[in-house]
PDB file of C-alpha atoms in Angstrom:
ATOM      1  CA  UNK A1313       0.000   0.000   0.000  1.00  0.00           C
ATOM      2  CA  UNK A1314       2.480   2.589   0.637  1.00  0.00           C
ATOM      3  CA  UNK A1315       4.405   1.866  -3.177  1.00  0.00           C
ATOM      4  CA  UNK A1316       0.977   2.830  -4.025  1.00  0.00           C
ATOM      5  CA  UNK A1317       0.388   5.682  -1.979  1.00  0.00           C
ATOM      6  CA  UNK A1318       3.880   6.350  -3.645  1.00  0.00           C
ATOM      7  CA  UNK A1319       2.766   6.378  -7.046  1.00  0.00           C
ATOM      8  CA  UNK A1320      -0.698   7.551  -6.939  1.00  0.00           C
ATOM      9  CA  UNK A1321      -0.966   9.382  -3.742  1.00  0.00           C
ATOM     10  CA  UNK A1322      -4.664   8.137  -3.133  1.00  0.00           C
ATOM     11  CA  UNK A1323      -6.454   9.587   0.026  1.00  0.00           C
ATOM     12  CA  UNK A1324      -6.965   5.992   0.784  1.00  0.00           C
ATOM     13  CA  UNK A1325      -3.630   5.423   1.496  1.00  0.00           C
ATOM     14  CA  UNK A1326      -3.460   7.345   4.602  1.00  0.00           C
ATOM     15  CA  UNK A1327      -2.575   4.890   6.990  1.00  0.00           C
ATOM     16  CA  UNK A1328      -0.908   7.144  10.278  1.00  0.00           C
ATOM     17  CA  UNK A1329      -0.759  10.457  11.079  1.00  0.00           C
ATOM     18  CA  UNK A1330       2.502  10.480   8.952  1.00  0.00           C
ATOM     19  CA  UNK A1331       1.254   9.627   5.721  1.00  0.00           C
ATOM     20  CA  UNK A1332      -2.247  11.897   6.605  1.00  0.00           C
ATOM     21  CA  UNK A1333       0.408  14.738   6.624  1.00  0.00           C
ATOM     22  CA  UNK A1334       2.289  13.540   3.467  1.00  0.00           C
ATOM     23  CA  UNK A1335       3.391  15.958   1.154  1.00  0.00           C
ATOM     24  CA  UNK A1336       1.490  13.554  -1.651  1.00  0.00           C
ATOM     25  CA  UNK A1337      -1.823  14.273  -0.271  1.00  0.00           C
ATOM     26  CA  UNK A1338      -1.132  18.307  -0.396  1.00  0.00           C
ATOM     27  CA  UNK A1339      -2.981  19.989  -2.938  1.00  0.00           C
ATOM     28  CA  UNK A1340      -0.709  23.024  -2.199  1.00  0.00           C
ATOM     29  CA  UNK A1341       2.724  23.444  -0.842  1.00  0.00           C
ATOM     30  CA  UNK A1342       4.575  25.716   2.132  1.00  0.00           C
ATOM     31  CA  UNK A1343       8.210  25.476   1.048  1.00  0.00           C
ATOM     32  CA  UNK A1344      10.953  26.420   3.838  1.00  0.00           C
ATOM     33  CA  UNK A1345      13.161  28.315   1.907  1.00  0.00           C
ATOM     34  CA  UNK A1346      16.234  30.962   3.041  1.00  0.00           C
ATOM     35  CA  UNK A1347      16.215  34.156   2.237  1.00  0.00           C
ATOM     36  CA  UNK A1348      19.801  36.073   2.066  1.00  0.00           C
ATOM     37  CA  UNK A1349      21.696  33.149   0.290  1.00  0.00           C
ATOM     38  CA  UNK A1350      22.641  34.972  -3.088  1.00  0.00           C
ATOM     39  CA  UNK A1351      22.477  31.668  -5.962  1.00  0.00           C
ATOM     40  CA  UNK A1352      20.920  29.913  -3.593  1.00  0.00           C
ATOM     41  CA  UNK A1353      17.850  31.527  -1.190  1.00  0.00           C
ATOM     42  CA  UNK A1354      17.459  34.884  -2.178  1.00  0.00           C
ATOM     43  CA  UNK A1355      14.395  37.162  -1.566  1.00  0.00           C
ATOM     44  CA  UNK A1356      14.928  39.793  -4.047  1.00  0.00           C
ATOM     45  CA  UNK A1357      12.008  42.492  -5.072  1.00  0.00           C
ATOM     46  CA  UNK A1358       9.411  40.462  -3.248  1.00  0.00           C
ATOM     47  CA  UNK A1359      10.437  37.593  -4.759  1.00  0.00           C
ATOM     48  CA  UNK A1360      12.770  34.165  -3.809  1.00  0.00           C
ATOM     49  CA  UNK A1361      15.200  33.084  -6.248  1.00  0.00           C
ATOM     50  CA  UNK A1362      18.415  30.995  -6.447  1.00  0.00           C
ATOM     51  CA  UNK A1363      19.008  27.003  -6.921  1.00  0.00           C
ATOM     52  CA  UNK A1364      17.374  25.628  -4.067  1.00  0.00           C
ATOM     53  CA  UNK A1365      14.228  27.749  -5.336  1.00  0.00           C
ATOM     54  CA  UNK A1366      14.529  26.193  -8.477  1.00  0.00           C
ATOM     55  CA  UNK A1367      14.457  23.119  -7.256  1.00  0.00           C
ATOM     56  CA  UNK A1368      11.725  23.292  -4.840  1.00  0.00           C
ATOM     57  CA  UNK A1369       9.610  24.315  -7.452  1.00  0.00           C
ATOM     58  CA  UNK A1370      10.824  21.245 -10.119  1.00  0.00           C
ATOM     59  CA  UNK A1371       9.756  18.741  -7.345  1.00  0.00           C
ATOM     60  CA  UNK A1372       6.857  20.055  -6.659  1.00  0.00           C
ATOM     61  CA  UNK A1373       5.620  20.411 -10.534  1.00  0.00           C
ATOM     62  CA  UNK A1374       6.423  16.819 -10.246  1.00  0.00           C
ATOM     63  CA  UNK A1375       4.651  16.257  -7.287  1.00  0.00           C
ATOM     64  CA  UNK A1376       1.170  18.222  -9.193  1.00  0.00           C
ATOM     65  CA  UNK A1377       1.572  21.710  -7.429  1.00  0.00           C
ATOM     66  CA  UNK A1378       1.982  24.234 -10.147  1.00  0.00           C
ATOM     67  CA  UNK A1379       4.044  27.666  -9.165  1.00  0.00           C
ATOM     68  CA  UNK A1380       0.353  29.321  -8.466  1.00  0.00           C
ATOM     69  CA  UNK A1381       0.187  26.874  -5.345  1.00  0.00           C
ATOM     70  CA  UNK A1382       3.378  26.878  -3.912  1.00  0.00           C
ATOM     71  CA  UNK A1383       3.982  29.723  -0.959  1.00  0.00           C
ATOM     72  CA  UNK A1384       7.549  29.800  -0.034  1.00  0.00           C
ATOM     73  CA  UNK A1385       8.380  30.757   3.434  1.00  0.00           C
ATOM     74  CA  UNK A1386      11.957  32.217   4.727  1.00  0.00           C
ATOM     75  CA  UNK A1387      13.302  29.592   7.237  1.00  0.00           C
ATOM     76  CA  UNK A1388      16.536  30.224   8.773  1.00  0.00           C
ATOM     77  CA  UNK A1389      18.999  27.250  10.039  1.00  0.00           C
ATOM     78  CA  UNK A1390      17.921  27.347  13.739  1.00  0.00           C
ATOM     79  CA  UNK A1391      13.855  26.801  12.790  1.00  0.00           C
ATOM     80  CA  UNK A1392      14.200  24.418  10.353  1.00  0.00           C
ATOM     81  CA  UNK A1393      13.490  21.034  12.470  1.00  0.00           C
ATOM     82  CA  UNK A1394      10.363  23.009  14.592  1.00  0.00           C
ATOM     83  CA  UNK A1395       8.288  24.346  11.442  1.00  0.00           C
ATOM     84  CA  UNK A1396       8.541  20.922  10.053  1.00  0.00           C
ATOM     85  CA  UNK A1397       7.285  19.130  13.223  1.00  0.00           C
ATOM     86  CA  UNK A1398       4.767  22.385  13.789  1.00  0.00           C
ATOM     87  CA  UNK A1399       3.565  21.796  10.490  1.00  0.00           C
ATOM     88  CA  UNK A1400       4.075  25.717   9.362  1.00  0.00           C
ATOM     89  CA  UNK A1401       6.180  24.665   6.257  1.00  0.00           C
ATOM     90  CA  UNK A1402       5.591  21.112   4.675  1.00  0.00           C
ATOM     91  CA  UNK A1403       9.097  20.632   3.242  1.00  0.00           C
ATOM     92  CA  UNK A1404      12.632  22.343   3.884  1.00  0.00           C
ATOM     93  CA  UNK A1405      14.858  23.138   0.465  1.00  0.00           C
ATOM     94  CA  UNK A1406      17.225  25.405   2.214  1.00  0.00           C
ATOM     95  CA  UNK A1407      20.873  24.145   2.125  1.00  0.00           C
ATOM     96  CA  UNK A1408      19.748  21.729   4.832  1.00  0.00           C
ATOM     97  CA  UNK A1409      22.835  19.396   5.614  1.00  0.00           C
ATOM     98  CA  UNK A1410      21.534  15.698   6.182  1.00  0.00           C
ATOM     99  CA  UNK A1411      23.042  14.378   9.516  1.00  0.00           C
ATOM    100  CA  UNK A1412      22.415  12.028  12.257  1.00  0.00           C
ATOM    101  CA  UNK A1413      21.345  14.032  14.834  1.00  0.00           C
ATOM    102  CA  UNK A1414      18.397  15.653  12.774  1.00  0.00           C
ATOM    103  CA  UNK A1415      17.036  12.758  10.990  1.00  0.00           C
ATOM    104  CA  UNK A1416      16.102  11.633  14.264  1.00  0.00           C
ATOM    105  CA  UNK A1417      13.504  14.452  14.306  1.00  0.00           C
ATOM    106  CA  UNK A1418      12.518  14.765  10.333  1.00  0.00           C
ATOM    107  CA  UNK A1419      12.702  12.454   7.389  1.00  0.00           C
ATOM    108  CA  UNK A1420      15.079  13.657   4.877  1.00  0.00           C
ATOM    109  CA  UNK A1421      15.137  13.157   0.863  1.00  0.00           C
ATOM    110  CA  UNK A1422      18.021  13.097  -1.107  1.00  0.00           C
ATOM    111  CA  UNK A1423      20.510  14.667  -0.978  1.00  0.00           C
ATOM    112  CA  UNK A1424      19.560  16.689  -4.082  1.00  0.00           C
ATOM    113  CA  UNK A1425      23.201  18.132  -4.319  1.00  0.00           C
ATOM    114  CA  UNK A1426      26.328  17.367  -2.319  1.00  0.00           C
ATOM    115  CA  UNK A1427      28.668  20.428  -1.457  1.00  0.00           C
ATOM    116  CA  UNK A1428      31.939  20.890   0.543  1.00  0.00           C
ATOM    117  CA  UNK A1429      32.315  22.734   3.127  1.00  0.00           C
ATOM    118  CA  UNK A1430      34.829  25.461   2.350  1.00  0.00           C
ATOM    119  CA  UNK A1431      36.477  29.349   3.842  1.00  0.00           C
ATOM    120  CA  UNK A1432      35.687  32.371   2.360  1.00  0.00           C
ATOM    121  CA  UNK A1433      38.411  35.075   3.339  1.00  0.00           C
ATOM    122  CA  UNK A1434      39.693  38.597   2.550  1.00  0.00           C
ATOM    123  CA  UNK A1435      41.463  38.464  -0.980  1.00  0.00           C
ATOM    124  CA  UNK A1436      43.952  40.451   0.877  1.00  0.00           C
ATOM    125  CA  UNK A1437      44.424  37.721   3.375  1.00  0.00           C
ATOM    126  CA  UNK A1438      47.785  35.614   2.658  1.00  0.00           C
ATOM    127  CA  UNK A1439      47.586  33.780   6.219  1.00  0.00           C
ATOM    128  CA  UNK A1440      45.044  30.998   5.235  1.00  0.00           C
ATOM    129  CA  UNK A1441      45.438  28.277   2.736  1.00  0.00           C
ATOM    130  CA  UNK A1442      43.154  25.622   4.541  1.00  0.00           C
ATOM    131  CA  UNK A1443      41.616  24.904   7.495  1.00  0.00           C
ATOM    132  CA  UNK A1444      44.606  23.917   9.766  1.00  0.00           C
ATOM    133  CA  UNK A1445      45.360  27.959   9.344  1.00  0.00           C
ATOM    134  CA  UNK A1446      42.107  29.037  11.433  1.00  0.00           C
ATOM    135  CA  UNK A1447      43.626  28.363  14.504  1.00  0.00           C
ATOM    136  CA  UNK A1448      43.429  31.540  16.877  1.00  0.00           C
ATOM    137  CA  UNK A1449      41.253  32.998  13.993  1.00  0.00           C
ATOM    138  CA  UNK A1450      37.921  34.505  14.685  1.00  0.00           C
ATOM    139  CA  UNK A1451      35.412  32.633  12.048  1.00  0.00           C
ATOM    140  CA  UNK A1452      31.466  33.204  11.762  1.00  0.00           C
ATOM    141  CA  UNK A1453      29.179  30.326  13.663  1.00  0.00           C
ATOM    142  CA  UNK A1454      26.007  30.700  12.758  1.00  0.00           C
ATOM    143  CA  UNK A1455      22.722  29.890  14.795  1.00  0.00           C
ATOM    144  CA  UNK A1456      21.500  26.411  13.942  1.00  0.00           C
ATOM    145  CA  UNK A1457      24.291  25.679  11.266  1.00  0.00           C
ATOM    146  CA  UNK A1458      27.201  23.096  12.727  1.00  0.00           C
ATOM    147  CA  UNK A1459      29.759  24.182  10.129  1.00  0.00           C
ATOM    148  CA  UNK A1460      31.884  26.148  12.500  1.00  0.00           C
ATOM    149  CA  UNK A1461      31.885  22.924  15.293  1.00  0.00           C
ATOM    150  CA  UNK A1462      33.133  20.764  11.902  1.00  0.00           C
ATOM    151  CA  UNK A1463      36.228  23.283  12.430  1.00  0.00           C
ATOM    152  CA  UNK A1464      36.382  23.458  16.570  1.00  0.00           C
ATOM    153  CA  UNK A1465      34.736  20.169  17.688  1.00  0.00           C
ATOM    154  CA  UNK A1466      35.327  17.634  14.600  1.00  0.00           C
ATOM    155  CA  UNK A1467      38.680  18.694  14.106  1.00  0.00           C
ATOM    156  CA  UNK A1468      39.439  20.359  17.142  1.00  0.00           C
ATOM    157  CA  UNK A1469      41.210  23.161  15.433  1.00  0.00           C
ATOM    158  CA  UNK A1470      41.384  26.305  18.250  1.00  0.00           C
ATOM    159  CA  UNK A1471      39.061  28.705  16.071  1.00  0.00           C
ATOM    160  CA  UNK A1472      37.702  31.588  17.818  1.00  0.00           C
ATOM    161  CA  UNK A1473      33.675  31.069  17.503  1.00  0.00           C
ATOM    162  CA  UNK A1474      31.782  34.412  16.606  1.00  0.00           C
ATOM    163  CA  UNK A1475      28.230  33.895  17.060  1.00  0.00           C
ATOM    164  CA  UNK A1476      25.614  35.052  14.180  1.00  0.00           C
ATOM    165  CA  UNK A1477      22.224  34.665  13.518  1.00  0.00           C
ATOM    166  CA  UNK A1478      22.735  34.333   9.475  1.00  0.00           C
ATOM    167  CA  UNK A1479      25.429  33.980   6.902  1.00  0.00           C
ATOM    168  CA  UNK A1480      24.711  37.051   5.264  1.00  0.00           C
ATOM    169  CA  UNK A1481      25.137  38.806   8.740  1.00  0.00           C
ATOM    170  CA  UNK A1482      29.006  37.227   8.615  1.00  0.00           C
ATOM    171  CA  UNK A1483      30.024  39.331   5.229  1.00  0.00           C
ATOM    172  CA  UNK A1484      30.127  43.067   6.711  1.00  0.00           C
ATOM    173  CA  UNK A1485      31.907  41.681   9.344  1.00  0.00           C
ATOM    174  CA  UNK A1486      34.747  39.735   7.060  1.00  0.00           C
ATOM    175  CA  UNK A1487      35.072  42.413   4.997  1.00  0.00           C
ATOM    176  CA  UNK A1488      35.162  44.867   8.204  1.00  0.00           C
ATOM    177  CA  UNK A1489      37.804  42.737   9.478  1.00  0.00           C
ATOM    178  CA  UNK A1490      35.705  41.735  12.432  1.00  0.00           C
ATOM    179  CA  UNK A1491      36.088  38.112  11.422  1.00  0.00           C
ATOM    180  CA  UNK A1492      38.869  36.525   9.553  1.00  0.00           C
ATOM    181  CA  UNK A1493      36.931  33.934   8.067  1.00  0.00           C
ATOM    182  CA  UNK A1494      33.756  32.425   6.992  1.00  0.00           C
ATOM    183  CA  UNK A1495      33.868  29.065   6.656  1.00  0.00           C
ATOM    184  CA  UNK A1496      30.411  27.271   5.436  1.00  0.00           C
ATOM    185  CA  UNK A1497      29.128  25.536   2.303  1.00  0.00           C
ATOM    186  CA  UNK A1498      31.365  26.001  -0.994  1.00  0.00           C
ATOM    187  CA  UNK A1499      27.822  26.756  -2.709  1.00  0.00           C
ATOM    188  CA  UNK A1500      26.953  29.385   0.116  1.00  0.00           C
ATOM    189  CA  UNK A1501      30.465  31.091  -0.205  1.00  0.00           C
ATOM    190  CA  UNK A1502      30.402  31.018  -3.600  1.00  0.00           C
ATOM    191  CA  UNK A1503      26.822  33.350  -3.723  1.00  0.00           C
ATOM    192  CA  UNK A1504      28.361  35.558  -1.517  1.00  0.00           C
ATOM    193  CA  UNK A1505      31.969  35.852  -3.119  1.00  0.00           C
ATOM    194  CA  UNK A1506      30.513  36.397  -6.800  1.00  0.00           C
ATOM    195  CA  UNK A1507      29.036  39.816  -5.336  1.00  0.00           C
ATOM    196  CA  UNK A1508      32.233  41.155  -3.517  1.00  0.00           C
ATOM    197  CA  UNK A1509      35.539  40.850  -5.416  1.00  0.00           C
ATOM    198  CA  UNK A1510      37.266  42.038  -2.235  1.00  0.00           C
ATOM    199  CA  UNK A1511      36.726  38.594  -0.990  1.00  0.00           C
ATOM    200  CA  UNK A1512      38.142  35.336  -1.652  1.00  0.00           C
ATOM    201  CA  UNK A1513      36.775  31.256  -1.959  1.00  0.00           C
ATOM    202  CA  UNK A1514      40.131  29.501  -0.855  1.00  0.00           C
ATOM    203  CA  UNK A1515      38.916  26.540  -3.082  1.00  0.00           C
ATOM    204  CA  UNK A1516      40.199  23.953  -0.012  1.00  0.00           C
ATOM    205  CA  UNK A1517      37.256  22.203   0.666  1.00  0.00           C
ATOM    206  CA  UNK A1518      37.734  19.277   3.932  1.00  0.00           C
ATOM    207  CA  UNK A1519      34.052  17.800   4.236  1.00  0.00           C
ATOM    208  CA  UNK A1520      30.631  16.677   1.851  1.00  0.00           C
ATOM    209  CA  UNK A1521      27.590  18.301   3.012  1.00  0.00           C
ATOM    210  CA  UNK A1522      24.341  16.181   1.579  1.00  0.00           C
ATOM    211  CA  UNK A1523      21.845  18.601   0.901  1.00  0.00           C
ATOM    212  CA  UNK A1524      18.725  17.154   2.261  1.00  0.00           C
ATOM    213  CA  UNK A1525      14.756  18.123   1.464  1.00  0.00           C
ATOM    214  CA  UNK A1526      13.083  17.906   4.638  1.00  0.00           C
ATOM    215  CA  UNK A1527       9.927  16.388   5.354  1.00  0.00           C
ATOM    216  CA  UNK A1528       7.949  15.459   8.463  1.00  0.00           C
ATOM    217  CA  UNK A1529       9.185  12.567   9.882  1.00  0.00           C
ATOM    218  CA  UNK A1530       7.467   9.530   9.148  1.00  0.00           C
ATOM    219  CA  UNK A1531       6.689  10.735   5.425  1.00  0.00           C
ATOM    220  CA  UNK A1532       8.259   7.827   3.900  1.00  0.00           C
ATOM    221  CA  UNK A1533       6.112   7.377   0.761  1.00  0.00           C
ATOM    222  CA  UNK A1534       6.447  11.444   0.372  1.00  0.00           C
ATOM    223  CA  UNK A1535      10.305  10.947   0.430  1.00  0.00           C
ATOM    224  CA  UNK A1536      10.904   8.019  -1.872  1.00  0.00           C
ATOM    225  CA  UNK A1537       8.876  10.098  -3.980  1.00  0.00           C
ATOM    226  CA  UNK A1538      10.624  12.900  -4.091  1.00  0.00           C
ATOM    227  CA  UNK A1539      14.525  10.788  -4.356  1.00  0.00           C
ATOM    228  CA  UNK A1540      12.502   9.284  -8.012  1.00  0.00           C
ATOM    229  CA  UNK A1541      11.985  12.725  -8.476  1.00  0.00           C
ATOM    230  CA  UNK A1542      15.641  14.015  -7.992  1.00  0.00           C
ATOM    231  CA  UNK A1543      16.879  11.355 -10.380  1.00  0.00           C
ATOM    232  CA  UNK A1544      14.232  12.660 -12.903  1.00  0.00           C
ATOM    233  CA  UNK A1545      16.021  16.239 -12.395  1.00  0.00           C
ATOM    234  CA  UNK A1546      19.275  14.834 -13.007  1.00  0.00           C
ATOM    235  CA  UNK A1547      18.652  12.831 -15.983  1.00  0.00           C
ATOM    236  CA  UNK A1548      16.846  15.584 -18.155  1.00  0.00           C
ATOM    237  CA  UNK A1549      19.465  17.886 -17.428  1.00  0.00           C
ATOM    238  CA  UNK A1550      16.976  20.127 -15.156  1.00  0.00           C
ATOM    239  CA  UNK A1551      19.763  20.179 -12.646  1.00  0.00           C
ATOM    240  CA  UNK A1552      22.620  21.285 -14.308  1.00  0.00           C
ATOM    241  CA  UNK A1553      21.041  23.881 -15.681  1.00  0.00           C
ATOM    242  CA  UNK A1554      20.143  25.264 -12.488  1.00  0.00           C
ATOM    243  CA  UNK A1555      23.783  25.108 -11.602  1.00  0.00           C
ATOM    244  CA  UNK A1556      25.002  26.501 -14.202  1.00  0.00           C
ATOM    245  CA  UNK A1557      22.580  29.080 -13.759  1.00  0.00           C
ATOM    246  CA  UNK A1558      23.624  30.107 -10.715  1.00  0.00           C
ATOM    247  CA  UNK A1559      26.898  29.089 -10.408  1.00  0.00           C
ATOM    248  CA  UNK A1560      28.465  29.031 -13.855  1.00  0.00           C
ATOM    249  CA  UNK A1561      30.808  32.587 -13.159  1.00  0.00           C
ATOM    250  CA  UNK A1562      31.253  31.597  -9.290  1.00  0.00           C
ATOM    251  CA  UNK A1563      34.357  29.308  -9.960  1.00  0.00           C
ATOM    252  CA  UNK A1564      32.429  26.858  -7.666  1.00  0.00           C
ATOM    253  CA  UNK A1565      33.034  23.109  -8.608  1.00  0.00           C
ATOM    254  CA  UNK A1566      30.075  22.058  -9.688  1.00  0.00           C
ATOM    255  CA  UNK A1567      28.755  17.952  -9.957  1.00  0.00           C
ATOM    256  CA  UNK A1568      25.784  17.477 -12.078  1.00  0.00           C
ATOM    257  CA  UNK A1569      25.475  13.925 -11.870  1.00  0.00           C
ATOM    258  CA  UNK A1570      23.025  12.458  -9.335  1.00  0.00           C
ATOM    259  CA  UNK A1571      24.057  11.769  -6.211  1.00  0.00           C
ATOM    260  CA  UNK A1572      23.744   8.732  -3.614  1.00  0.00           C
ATOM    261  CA  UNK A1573      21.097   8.621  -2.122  1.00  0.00           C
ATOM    262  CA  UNK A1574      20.633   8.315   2.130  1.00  0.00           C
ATOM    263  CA  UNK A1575      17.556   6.249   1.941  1.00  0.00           C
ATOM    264  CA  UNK A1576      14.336   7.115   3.651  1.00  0.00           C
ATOM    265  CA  UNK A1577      13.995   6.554   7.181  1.00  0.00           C
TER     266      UNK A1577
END
């Protein structure tokens, strides 16, 4: 029953409060997005643009909900696990890193892309090559994003933790000299980077980060779904374009072959 409620979506199909609250029985869609992610999550003249956009939208189309039904919602790193289990947003597309410790609270699809955690610094900056060289240095750690602990706690390099509430509130301060570094998502730093040539993408990346969609957890037949869907946007080429969209001027490495999925769970 739930390959079928996979295919066909049936209201039959219901069988818990997880698939009642599947994104296949949804006639229209509140899609997490961020907001202040240039190329990625961008609300720009009352609009949101960038790659995860575009692919929010693809799956969606695929899922039956045209643009005209779709309501995107800004949804920064440190509310992304309670407005899925509040039900305020039905899925996440917001460079949403798949790990352990939240898939015990949502189910995750995908990953729909697979970037590398990277350092953004000043291009006047000679000092750091890599991530060994942040020792002592003051780098950006942003609310409800674990890319600065990869640095301090993973690796145990003695970085100098600046809190933030967003990664767009970490560029005035890099290029004010506040911070030394901003180290994050080769995809993130890349948005950023193409719109201040004062600043430079080290290209030293030490880490994969699986972009995941969220879902409520439980929503298996919603997320197996969606991973047929993500192949789909692979093999017609939807995804690449969206890269190259994006990304093509960025000097970002792109991959536009699809990736492994983590299985639904």
């Amino acid at each position: 029953m739930l390959a079928a409620c996979a295919t066909a979506a049936p209201a039959g199909c219901a069988l818990g409060s997880a698939e009642q609250h599947s994104i296949l029985h949804k006639h229209s869609l509140v899609i997490g997005v961020k907001a202040d992610q240039p190329g990625l999550g961008l609300l720009k003249d009352g609009r949101y643009q960038g790659f995860d956009v575009d692919v929010a939208t693809y799956v969606a189309g695929k899922l039956g909900v045209p643009p005209s039904r779709i309501t995107f919602k800004t949804t920064p790193s440190s509310v992304r696990e309670k407005a899925l289990e509040s039900g305020s947003v039905d899925m996440v597309v917001a460079t949403y890193s798949i790990t352990p410790a939240r898939k015990t609270r949502i189910t995750f699809a995908g990953p729909y892309y697979v970037a590398h955690q990277d350092t953004l610094i000043r291009s006047s900056d000679r000092s750091i090559t890599g991530v060994h060289d942040l020792a002592k240095k003051r780098i950006c750690a942003v609310n409800g994003s674990y890319s600065s602990k990869r640095i301090t706690e993973e690796r145990g390099i003695a970085a100098v933790p600046v809190p933030v509430g967003t990664y767009s509130a970490c560029i005035p301060l890099l290029t004010a000299g506040k911070v030394d570094a901003v180290s994050t998502d080769d995809l993130i730093l890349a948005g950023f980077a193409a719109g201040h040539p004062d600043l430079h993408l080290i290209g030293a990346p030490f880490t994969d980060e699986k972009y995941g969609i969220g879902l409520r957890k439980g929503d298996l037949a919603g997320c197996e779904t969606v991973n047929r869907i993500l192949t789909r946007m692979y093999q017609d080429g939807s995804a690449g374009r969206f890269l190259n969209h994006w990304f093509a001027d960025t000097g970002a490495r792109l991959t536009t072959s699809v990736p492994q999925f983590e299985g639904c769970s």
